[in-house]
PDB file of C-alpha atoms and ligand atoms in Angstrom:
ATOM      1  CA  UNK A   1     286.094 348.394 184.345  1.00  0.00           C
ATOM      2  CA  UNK A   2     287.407 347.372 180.967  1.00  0.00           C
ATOM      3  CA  UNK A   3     286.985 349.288 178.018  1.00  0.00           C
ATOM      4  CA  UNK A   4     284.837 347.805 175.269  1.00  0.00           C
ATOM      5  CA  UNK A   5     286.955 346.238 172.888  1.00  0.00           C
ATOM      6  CA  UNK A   6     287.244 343.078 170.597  1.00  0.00           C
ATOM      7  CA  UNK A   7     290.522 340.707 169.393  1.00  0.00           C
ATOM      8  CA  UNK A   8     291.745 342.249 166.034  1.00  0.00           C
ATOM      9  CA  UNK A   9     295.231 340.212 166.319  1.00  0.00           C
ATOM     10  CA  UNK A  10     295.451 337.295 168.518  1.00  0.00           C
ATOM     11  CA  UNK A  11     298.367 336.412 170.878  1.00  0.00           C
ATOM     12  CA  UNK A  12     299.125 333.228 168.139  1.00  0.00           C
ATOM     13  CA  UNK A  13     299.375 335.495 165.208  1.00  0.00           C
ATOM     14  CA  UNK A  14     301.191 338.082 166.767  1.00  0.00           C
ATOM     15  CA  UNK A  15     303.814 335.100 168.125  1.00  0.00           C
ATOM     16  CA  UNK A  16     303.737 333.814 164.621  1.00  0.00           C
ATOM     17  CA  UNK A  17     304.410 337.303 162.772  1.00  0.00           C
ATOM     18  CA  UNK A  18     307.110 338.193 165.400  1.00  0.00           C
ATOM     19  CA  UNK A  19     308.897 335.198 164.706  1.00  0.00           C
ATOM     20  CA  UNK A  20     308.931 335.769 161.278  1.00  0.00           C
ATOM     21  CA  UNK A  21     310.052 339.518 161.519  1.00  0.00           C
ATOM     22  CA  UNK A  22     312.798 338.380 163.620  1.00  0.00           C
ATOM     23  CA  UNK A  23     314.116 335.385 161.414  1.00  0.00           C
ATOM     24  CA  UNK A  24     314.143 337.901 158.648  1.00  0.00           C
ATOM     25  CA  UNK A  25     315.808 340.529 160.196  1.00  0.00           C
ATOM     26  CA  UNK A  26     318.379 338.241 161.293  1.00  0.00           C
ATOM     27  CA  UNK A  27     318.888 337.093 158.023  1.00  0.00           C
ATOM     28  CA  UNK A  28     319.024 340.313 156.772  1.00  0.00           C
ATOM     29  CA  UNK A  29     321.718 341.890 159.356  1.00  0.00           C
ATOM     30  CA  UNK A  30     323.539 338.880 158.621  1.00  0.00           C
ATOM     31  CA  UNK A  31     327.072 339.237 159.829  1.00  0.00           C
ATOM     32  CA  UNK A  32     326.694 342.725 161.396  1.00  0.00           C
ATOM     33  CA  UNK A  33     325.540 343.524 164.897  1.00  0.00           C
ATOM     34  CA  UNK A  34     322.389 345.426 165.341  1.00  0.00           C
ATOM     35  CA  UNK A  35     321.465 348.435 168.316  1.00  0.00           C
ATOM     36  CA  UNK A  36     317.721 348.099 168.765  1.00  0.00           C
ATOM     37  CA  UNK A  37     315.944 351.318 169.602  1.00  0.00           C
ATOM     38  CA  UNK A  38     312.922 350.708 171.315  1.00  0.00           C
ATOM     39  CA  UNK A  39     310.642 353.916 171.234  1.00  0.00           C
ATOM     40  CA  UNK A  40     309.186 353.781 175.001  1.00  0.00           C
ATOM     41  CA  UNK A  41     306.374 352.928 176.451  1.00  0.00           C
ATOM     42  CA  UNK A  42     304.788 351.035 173.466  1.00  0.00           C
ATOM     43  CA  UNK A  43     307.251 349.590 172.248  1.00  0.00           C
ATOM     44  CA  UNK A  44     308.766 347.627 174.572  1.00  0.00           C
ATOM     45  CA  UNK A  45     306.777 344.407 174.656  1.00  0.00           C
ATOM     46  CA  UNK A  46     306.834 343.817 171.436  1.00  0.00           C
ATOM     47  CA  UNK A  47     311.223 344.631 171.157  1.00  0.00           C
ATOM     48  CA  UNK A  48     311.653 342.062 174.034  1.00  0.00           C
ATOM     49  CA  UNK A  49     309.799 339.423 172.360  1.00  0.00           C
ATOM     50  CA  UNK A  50     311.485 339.958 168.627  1.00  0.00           C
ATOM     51  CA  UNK A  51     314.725 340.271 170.482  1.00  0.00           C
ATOM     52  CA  UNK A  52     314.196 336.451 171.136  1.00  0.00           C
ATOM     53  CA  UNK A  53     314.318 335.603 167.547  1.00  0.00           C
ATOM     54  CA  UNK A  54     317.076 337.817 166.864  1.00  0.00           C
ATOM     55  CA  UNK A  55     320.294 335.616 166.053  1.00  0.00           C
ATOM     56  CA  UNK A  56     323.177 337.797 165.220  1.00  0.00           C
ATOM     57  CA  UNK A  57     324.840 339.861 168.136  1.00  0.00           C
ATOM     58  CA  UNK A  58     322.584 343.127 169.349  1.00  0.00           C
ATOM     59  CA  UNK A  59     322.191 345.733 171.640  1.00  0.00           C
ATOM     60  CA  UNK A  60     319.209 347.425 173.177  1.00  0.00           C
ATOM     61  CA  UNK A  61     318.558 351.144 174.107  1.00  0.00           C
ATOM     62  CA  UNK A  62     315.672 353.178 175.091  1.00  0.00           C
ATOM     63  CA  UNK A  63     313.905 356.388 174.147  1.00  0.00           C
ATOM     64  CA  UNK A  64     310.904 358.026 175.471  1.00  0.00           C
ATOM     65  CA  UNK A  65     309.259 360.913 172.985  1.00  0.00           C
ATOM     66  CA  UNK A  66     305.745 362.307 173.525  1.00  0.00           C
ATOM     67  CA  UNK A  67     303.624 363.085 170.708  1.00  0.00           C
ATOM     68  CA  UNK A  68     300.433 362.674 172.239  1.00  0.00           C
ATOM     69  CA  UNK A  69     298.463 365.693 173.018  1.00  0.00           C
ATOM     70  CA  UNK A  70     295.224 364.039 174.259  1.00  0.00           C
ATOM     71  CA  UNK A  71     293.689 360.078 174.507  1.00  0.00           C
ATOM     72  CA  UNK A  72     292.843 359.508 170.539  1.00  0.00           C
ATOM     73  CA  UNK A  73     294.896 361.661 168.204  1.00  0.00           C
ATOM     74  CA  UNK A  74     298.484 362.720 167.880  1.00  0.00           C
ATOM     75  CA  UNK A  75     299.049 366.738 167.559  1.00  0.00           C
ATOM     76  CA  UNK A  76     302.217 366.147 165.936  1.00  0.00           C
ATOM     77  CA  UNK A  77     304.772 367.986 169.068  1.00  0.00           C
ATOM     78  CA  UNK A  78     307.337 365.529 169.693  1.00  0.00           C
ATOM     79  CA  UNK A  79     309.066 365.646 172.196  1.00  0.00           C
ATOM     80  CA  UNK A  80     311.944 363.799 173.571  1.00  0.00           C
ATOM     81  CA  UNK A  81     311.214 362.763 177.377  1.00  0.00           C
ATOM     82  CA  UNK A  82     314.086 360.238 177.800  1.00  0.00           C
ATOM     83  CA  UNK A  83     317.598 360.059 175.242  1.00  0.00           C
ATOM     84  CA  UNK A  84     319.763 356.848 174.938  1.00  0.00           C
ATOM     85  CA  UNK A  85     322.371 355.862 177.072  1.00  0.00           C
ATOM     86  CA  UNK A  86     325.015 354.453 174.407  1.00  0.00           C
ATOM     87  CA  UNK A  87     325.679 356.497 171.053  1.00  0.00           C
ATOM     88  CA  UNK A  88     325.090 355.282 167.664  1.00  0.00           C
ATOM     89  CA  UNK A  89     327.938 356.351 165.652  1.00  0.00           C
ATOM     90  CA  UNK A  90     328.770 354.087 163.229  1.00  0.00           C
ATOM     91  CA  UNK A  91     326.297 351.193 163.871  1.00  0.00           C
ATOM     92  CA  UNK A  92     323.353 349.860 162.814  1.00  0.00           C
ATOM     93  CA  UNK A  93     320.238 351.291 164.185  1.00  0.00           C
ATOM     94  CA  UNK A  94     316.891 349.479 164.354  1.00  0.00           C
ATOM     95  CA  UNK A  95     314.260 351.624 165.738  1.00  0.00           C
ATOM     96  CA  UNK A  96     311.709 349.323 167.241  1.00  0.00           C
ATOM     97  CA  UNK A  97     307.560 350.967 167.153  1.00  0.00           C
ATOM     98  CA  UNK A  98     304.437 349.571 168.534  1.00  0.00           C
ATOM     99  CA  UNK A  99     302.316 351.482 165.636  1.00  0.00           C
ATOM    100  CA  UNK A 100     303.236 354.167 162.906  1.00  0.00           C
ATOM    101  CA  UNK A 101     299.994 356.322 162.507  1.00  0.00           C
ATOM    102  CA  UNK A 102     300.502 359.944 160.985  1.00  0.00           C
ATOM    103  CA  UNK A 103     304.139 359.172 160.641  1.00  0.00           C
ATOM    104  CA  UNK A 104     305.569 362.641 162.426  1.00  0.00           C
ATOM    105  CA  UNK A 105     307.318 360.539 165.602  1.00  0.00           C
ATOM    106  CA  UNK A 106     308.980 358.330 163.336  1.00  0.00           C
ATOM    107  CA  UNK A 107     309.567 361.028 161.167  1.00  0.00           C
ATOM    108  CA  UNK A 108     310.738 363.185 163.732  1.00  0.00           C
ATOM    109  CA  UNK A 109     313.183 360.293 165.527  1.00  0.00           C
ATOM    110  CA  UNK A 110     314.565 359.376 162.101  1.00  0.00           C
ATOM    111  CA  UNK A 111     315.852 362.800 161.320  1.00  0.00           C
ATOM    112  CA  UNK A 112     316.954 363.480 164.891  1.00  0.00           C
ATOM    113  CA  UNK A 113     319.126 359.758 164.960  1.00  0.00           C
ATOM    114  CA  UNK A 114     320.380 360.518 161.507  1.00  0.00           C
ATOM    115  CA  UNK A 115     322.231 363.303 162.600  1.00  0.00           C
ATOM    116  CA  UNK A 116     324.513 360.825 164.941  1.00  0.00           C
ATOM    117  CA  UNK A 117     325.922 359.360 162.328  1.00  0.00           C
ATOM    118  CA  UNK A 118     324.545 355.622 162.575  1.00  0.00           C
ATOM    119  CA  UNK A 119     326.135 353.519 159.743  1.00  0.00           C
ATOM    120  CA  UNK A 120     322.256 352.848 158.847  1.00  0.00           C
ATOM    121  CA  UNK A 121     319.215 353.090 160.728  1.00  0.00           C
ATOM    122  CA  UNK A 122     315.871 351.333 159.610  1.00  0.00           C
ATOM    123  CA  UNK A 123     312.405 351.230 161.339  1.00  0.00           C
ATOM    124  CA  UNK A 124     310.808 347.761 162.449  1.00  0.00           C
ATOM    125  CA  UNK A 125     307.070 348.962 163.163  1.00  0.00           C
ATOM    126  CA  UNK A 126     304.770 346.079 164.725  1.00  0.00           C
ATOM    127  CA  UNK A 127     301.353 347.886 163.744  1.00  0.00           C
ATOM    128  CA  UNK A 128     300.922 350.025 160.338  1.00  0.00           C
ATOM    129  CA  UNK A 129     297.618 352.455 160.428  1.00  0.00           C
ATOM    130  CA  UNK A 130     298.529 354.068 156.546  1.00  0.00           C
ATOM    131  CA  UNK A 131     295.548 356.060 156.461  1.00  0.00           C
ATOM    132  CA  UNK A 132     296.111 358.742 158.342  1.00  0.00           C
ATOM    133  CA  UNK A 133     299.698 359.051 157.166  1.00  0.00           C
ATOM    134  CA  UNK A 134     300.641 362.500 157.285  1.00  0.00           C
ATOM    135  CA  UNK A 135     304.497 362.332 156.862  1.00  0.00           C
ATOM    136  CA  UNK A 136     306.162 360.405 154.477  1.00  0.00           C
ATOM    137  CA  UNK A 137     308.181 357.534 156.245  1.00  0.00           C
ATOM    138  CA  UNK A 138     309.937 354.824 155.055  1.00  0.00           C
ATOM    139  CA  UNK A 139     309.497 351.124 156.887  1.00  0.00           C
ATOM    140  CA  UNK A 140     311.637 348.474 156.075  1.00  0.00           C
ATOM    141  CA  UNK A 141     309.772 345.919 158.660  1.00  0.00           C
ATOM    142  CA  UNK A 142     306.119 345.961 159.225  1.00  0.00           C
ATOM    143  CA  UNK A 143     304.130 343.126 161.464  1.00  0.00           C
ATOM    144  CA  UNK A 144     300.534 344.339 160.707  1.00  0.00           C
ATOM    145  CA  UNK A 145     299.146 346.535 158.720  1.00  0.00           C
ATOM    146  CA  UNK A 146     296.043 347.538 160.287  1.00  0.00           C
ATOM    147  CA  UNK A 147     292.377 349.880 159.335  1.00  0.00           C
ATOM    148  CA  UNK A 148     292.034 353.541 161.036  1.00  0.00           C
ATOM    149  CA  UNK A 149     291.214 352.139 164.555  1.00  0.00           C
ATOM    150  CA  UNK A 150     291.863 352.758 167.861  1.00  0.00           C
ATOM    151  CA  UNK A 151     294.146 349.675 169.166  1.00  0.00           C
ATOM    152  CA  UNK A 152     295.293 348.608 172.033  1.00  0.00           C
ATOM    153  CA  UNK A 153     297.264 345.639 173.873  1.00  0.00           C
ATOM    154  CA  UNK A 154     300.606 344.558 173.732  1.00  0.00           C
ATOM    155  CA  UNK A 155     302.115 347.445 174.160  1.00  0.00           C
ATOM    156  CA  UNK A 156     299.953 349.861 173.365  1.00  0.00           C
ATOM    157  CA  UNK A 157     297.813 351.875 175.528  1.00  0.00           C
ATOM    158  CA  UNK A 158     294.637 353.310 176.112  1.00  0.00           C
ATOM    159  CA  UNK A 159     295.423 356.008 179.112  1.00  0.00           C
ATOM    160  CA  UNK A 160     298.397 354.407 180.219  1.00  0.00           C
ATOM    161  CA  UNK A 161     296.518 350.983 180.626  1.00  0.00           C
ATOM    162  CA  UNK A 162     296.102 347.845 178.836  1.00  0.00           C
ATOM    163  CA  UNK A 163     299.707 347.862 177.371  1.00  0.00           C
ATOM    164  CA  UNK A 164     299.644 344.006 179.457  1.00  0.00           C
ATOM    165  CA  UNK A 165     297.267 342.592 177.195  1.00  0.00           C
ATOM    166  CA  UNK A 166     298.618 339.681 175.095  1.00  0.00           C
ATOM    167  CA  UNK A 167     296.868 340.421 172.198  1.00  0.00           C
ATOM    168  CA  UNK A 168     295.975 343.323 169.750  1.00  0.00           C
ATOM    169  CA  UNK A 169     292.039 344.727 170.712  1.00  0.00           C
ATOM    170  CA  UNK A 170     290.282 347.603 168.944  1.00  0.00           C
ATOM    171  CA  UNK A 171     288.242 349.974 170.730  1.00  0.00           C
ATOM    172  CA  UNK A 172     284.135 349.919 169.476  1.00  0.00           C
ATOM    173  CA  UNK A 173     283.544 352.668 167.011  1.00  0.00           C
ATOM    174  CA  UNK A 174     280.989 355.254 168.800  1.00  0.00           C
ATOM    175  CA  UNK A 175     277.795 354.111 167.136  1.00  0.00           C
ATOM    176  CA  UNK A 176     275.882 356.691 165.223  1.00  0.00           C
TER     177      UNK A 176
HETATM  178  P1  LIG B 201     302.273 359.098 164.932  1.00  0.00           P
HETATM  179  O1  LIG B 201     303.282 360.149 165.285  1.00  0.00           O
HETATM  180  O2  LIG B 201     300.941 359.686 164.598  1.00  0.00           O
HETATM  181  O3  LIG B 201     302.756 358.124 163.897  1.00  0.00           O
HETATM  182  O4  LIG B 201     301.947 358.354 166.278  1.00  0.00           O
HETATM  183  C1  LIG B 201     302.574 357.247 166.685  1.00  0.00           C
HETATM  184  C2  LIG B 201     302.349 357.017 168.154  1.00  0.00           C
HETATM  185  O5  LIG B 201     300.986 357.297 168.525  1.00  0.00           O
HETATM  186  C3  LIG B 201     302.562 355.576 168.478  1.00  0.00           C
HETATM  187  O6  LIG B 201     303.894 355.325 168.852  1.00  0.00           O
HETATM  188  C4  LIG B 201     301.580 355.328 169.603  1.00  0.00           C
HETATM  189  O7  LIG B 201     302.201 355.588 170.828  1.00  0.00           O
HETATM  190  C5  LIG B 201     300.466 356.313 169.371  1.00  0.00           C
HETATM  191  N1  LIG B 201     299.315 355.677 168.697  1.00  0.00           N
HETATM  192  C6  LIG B 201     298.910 355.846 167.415  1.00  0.00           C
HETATM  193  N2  LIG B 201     297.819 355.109 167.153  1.00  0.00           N
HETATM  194  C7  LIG B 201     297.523 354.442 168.287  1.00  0.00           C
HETATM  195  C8  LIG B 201     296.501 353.475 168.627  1.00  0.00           C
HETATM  196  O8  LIG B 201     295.634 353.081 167.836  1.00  0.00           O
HETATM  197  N3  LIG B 201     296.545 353.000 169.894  1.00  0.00           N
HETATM  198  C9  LIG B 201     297.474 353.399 170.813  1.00  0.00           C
HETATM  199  N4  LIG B 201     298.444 354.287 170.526  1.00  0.00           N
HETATM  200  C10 LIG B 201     298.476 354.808 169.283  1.00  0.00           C
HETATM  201 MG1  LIG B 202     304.772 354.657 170.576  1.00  0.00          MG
END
């Protein structure tokens, strides 16, 4: 059974945006290399497909935090489940997000990376949900920015499933 849902962002636009988040961060990073961070699990879709459009040398590592404490809202306890493999000193860190909601994993990671000593570090977020920003973050890249809705789909979950979808789908507000 499939939860109700409808198409917010299609699989063309999301190809389309992608694209141009990756032509501009390669422009941007222009001779340097960059060390992608993708923030696991949601991430990870959409940092394999910008990778693609990514033209200047670049590595990818992985990190796992939890901040969820039940299906619909974040209770703001981070914690980290899996750690990179590689250190960061002295490069240039790109932490790859599916969403940034209340802002306190980003917020959170940011701090905790900063204190390895990354020449920079900068946050490429696909999905932006700005109302219920509770921690001040600063995005450099931002794909969508999106209304205070459940989403799911590329990437991003709804109890672990539907992270295969190819596009973006928001849940059905409960009626009354
Ligand atoms: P924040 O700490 O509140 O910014 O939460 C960010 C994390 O919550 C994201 O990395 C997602 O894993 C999860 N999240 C926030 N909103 C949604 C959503 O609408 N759908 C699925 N996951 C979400
Ligand atoms: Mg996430």
């Amino acid at each position: 059974m499939m939860i109700d849902h409808e198409v917010l962002i299609s699989e063309e636009n999301l190809k389309k945006r992608v694209r141009e988040l990756g032509d501009q961060i390669s422009k941007d990073y222009d001779g340097k290399e960059i060390c992608m961070i993708c923030v696991l699990k949601g991430g990870v879709i959409f940092m394999v497909d910008l990778a693609k459009y990514i033209t200047v040398p670049m590595t990818m590592d992985f990190m796992a935090v939890s901040s969820y404490g039940n299906d619909f809202t974040s209770t703001g306890v981070v914690k980290i489940v899996k750690d990179l493999d590689e250190s960061i000193e002295g490069k240039h860190v790109l932490i790859v997000e599916d969403i940034i909601d209340s802002g306190r994993t980003l917020h959170y990671l940011m701090n905790l990376l900063k204190e390895r000593k990354p020449s920079s570090i900068k946050i490429c977020t696909l999905l932006d949900k700005p109302e219920q920003r509770l921690v001040d973050v600063s995005v450099e890249y931002v794909g969508f920015v999106i209304p205070d809705q459940f989403v799911l789909g590329y990437g991003l979950d709804y109890q672990q499933k539907y992270r295969n979808l190819p596009y973006i789908g928001v849940v059905q507000p409960k009626e009354g």
